[in-house]
């Protein structure tokens, strides 16, 4: 497969750039430790006042009203699995489709706080049917939703058949509540590691190059991945086989992976209503990865990039450093 080329330092300026340098993360695992900064972040815009709260709420709605009954999941009958597939297809189409319609088709926010000046690609041979959005939708629905539903079936079956212990709210409410942010941290570390792995040249060429065809991104780009990348991306949820947890935690983790993946590629920094910011959407952190490739592999929540020297803070100095690293013989662009 032909490799996508990273943007040169002379690439068109961002249509919108937040204040730089961006901060390297909330302070988890940093040295010297900054527990107060980390806690403040967690209780504020980092977690409690972010879309993560929506993902937790939606997990409760799914569990109590939308998901198949756990007792049905002990059998391998197709009924409850198809129920789950229909639910996940509907959720993805409503969320990614709704955001695409709002921001890109109807342009309700114009180009206000849109990172890229480029439109989503049309008549471009590198995409299926020469259309970036159709290509992204196909990969998301035909591979992403099917594989993610399969993993959910496996986990629900393990709980229903007693293979995995079920954690009840009443047994330990503190642990039950703490698991939500803990799973968030786990997924952040897992994503950093599998993303580094996906930039290993053979894996990049075989799988990850598909995601990196998307330079300007839209909501459907978030899960536009090769099936192998989908499996690696969703594999963080297998932790439910080894820790004591509840399907609500699993639905939350999938919401974070799926809806969070879609949100982080909307292409807009935030949702504005009447000129006022309502909520943060796509972080600049991952936009920089799509433009320069060998930086910002994680999400900034855990300090992997900081420790490995791959953190790009958005400044021209960081761009020069990252581009210099790309020109080294072993790291010749993009990996
Ligand atoms: Zn991406
Ligand atoms: Zn990448």
Short mmCIF file of N, CA, C and O in Angstrom, two decimals, residues 68-126:
data_model
loop_
_atom_site.label_atom_id
_atom_site.label_comp_id
_atom_site.label_asym_id
_atom_site.label_seq_id
_atom_site.Cartn_x
_atom_site.Cartn_y
_atom_site.Cartn_z
N UNK A 68 -29.95 -6.46 25.68
CA UNK A 68 -30.67 -7.70 25.96
C UNK A 68 -30.52 -8.10 27.42
O UNK A 68 -29.57 -7.70 28.09
N UNK A 69 -31.49 -8.88 27.90
CA UNK A 69 -31.46 -9.33 29.30
C UNK A 69 -30.26 -10.27 29.51
O UNK A 69 -30.03 -11.17 28.70
N UNK A 70 -29.51 -10.04 30.61
CA UNK A 70 -28.29 -10.84 30.82
C UNK A 70 -28.59 -12.33 30.90
O UNK A 70 -27.77 -13.15 30.46
N UNK A 71 -29.73 -12.69 31.45
CA UNK A 71 -30.03 -14.13 31.58
C UNK A 71 -30.15 -14.79 30.20
O UNK A 71 -29.83 -15.97 30.04
N UNK A 72 -30.58 -14.03 29.19
CA UNK A 72 -30.67 -14.58 27.82
C UNK A 72 -29.29 -14.83 27.22
O UNK A 72 -29.14 -15.63 26.28
N UNK A 73 -28.29 -14.13 27.72
CA UNK A 73 -26.96 -14.17 27.10
C UNK A 73 -26.19 -15.44 27.46
O UNK A 73 -25.07 -15.66 26.97
N UNK A 74 -26.73 -16.28 28.32
CA UNK A 74 -26.03 -17.52 28.68
C UNK A 74 -26.09 -18.52 27.53
O UNK A 74 -25.24 -19.42 27.44
N UNK A 75 -27.08 -18.38 26.67
CA UNK A 75 -27.15 -19.29 25.51
C UNK A 75 -26.49 -18.62 24.31
O UNK A 75 -26.33 -17.41 24.29
N UNK A 76 -26.11 -19.44 23.35
CA UNK A 76 -25.49 -18.86 22.16
C UNK A 76 -26.52 -18.67 21.04
O UNK A 76 -26.18 -18.71 19.86
N UNK A 77 -27.77 -18.45 21.41
CA UNK A 77 -28.84 -18.21 20.43
C UNK A 77 -28.61 -16.87 19.74
O UNK A 77 -28.12 -15.92 20.37
N UNK A 78 -28.97 -16.78 18.45
CA UNK A 78 -28.65 -15.54 17.70
C UNK A 78 -29.52 -14.33 18.09
O UNK A 78 -29.12 -13.19 17.84
N UNK A 79 -30.68 -14.56 18.71
CA UNK A 79 -31.61 -13.46 18.96
C UNK A 79 -31.00 -12.29 19.72
O UNK A 79 -31.05 -11.14 19.25
N UNK A 80 -30.40 -12.54 20.87
CA UNK A 80 -29.87 -11.44 21.67
C UNK A 80 -28.64 -10.81 21.02
O UNK A 80 -28.35 -9.62 21.20
N UNK A 81 -27.92 -11.62 20.23
CA UNK A 81 -26.73 -11.07 19.57
C UNK A 81 -27.14 -10.09 18.45
O UNK A 81 -26.55 -9.03 18.27
N UNK A 82 -28.20 -10.47 17.72
CA UNK A 82 -28.69 -9.58 16.66
C UNK A 82 -29.30 -8.31 17.26
O UNK A 82 -29.18 -7.22 16.72
N UNK A 83 -29.94 -8.48 18.41
CA UNK A 83 -30.48 -7.33 19.17
C UNK A 83 -29.34 -6.34 19.47
O UNK A 83 -29.45 -5.14 19.23
N UNK A 84 -28.23 -6.88 19.95
CA UNK A 84 -27.07 -6.04 20.30
C UNK A 84 -26.48 -5.38 19.05
O UNK A 84 -26.11 -4.19 19.08
N UNK A 85 -26.42 -6.15 17.96
CA UNK A 85 -25.88 -5.61 16.71
C UNK A 85 -26.74 -4.44 16.21
O UNK A 85 -26.23 -3.39 15.81
N UNK A 86 -28.07 -4.63 16.28
CA UNK A 86 -28.98 -3.56 15.83
C UNK A 86 -28.82 -2.32 16.72
O UNK A 86 -28.79 -1.19 16.23
N UNK A 87 -28.67 -2.54 18.02
CA UNK A 87 -28.49 -1.43 18.96
C UNK A 87 -27.21 -0.65 18.63
O UNK A 87 -27.20 0.58 18.57
N UNK A 88 -26.13 -1.39 18.40
CA UNK A 88 -24.84 -0.74 18.14
C UNK A 88 -24.82 -0.02 16.79
O UNK A 88 -24.22 1.05 16.66
N UNK A 89 -25.47 -0.63 15.81
CA UNK A 89 -25.56 0.03 14.50
C UNK A 89 -26.35 1.34 14.63
O UNK A 89 -25.93 2.39 14.13
N UNK A 90 -27.47 1.27 15.36
CA UNK A 90 -28.31 2.46 15.54
C UNK A 90 -27.56 3.56 16.29
O UNK A 90 -27.60 4.73 15.91
N UNK A 91 -26.84 3.16 17.33
CA UNK A 91 -26.10 4.13 18.14
C UNK A 91 -25.03 4.83 17.30
O UNK A 91 -24.86 6.06 17.34
N UNK A 92 -24.30 4.04 16.51
CA UNK A 92 -23.21 4.61 15.72
C UNK A 92 -23.75 5.54 14.63
O UNK A 92 -23.23 6.63 14.42
N UNK A 93 -24.79 5.07 13.95
CA UNK A 93 -25.35 5.89 12.86
C UNK A 93 -25.93 7.19 13.43
O UNK A 93 -25.73 8.27 12.89
N UNK A 94 -26.62 7.08 14.57
CA UNK A 94 -27.23 8.28 15.17
C UNK A 94 -26.13 9.26 15.62
O UNK A 94 -26.22 10.47 15.36
N UNK A 95 -25.09 8.76 16.27
CA UNK A 95 -24.08 9.66 16.84
C UNK A 95 -23.16 10.24 15.76
O UNK A 95 -23.05 11.46 15.62
N UNK A 96 -22.51 9.34 14.99
CA UNK A 96 -21.58 9.84 13.95
C UNK A 96 -22.36 10.57 12.86
O UNK A 96 -21.95 11.63 12.39
N UNK A 97 -23.51 9.99 12.46
CA UNK A 97 -24.32 10.61 11.41
C UNK A 97 -24.86 11.96 11.85
O UNK A 97 -24.84 12.92 11.08
N UNK A 98 -25.32 12.04 13.09
CA UNK A 98 -25.85 13.30 13.61
C UNK A 98 -24.78 14.38 13.66
O UNK A 98 -25.02 15.53 13.25
N UNK A 99 -23.59 14.03 14.12
CA UNK A 99 -22.51 15.01 14.21
C UNK A 99 -22.04 15.43 12.81
O UNK A 99 -21.74 16.60 12.57
N UNK A 100 -21.99 14.46 11.90
CA UNK A 100 -21.58 14.79 10.53
C UNK A 100 -22.59 15.75 9.90
O UNK A 100 -22.21 16.74 9.26
N UNK A 101 -23.85 15.45 10.12
CA UNK A 101 -24.92 16.29 9.58
C UNK A 101 -24.81 17.71 10.15
O UNK A 101 -24.85 18.70 9.42
N UNK A 102 -24.65 17.81 11.45
CA UNK A 102 -24.63 19.11 12.12
C UNK A 102 -23.43 19.96 11.70
O UNK A 102 -23.57 21.12 11.32
N UNK A 103 -22.23 19.33 11.78
CA UNK A 103 -21.01 20.11 11.56
C UNK A 103 -20.61 20.22 10.09
O UNK A 103 -20.09 21.24 9.66
N UNK A 104 -20.80 19.12 9.34
CA UNK A 104 -20.24 19.10 7.99
C UNK A 104 -21.27 19.29 6.88
O UNK A 104 -21.01 20.01 5.93
N UNK A 105 -22.43 18.63 6.98
CA UNK A 105 -23.42 18.78 5.90
C UNK A 105 -24.15 20.11 6.02
O UNK A 105 -24.20 20.89 5.08
N UNK A 106 -24.71 20.35 7.21
CA UNK A 106 -25.46 21.60 7.39
C UNK A 106 -24.55 22.77 7.77
O UNK A 106 -24.94 23.93 7.62
N UNK A 107 -23.35 22.44 8.27
CA UNK A 107 -22.39 23.49 8.63
C UNK A 107 -22.94 24.45 9.67
O UNK A 107 -22.75 25.67 9.57
N UNK A 108 -23.61 23.92 10.69
CA UNK A 108 -24.29 24.80 11.66
C UNK A 108 -23.31 25.66 12.46
O UNK A 108 -23.70 26.66 13.03
N UNK A 109 -22.05 25.25 12.51
CA UNK A 109 -21.08 26.07 13.25
C UNK A 109 -20.13 26.79 12.28
O UNK A 109 -19.14 27.38 12.69
N UNK A 110 -20.44 26.70 11.00
CA UNK A 110 -19.54 27.29 9.99
C UNK A 110 -18.16 26.68 10.11
O UNK A 110 -18.03 25.47 10.29
N UNK A 111 -17.13 27.53 10.03
CA UNK A 111 -15.77 27.01 10.21
C UNK A 111 -15.22 27.46 11.56
O UNK A 111 -14.02 27.40 11.80
N UNK A 112 -16.13 27.91 12.43
CA UNK A 112 -15.70 28.41 13.74
C UNK A 112 -15.09 27.29 14.57
O UNK A 112 -15.71 26.28 14.83
N UNK A 113 -13.83 27.47 14.94
CA UNK A 113 -13.06 26.49 15.73
C UNK A 113 -12.89 25.16 14.99
O UNK A 113 -12.78 24.12 15.62
N UNK A 114 -12.91 25.22 13.65
CA UNK A 114 -12.58 24.03 12.87
C UNK A 114 -11.07 24.05 12.61
O UNK A 114 -10.52 25.04 12.13
N UNK A 115 -10.41 22.93 12.92
CA UNK A 115 -8.95 22.91 12.85
C UNK A 115 -8.42 23.05 11.43
O UNK A 115 -7.48 23.78 11.17
N UNK A 116 -8.99 22.25 10.51
CA UNK A 116 -8.42 22.18 9.17
C UNK A 116 -9.18 23.06 8.20
O UNK A 116 -10.40 23.17 8.28
N UNK A 117 -8.44 23.64 7.28
CA UNK A 117 -9.10 24.42 6.23
C UNK A 117 -9.52 23.55 5.06
O UNK A 117 -10.18 24.01 4.14
N UNK A 118 -9.10 22.27 5.08
CA UNK A 118 -9.43 21.37 3.97
C UNK A 118 -10.81 20.75 4.15
O UNK A 118 -11.19 20.38 5.26
N UNK A 119 -11.50 20.55 3.05
CA UNK A 119 -12.77 19.81 3.11
C UNK A 119 -12.47 18.32 3.14
O UNK A 119 -11.39 17.89 2.76
N UNK A 120 -13.45 17.53 3.57
CA UNK A 120 -13.31 16.08 3.51
C UNK A 120 -13.23 15.69 2.03
O UNK A 120 -13.92 16.27 1.18
N UNK A 121 -12.37 14.67 1.75
CA UNK A 121 -11.99 14.41 0.35
C UNK A 121 -13.12 13.81 -0.49
O UNK A 121 -13.87 12.94 -0.03
N UNK A 122 -13.23 14.32 -1.70
CA UNK A 122 -14.13 13.76 -2.70
C UNK A 122 -13.33 13.55 -3.98
O UNK A 122 -12.39 14.30 -4.25
N UNK A 123 -13.71 12.55 -4.75
CA UNK A 123 -13.02 12.25 -6.00
C UNK A 123 -11.52 12.04 -5.75
O UNK A 123 -10.69 12.55 -6.48
N UNK A 124 -11.22 11.31 -4.69
CA UNK A 124 -9.83 11.02 -4.33
C UNK A 124 -9.64 9.51 -4.38
O UNK A 124 -10.30 8.76 -3.63
N UNK A 125 -8.75 9.04 -5.25
CA UNK A 125 -8.63 7.59 -5.51
C UNK A 125 -8.12 6.82 -4.29
O UNK A 125 -8.24 5.59 -4.26
N UNK A 126 -7.57 7.47 -3.30
CA UNK A 126 -7.07 6.70 -2.15
C UNK A 126 -8.21 6.20 -1.26
O UNK A 126 -8.00 5.33 -0.41
#
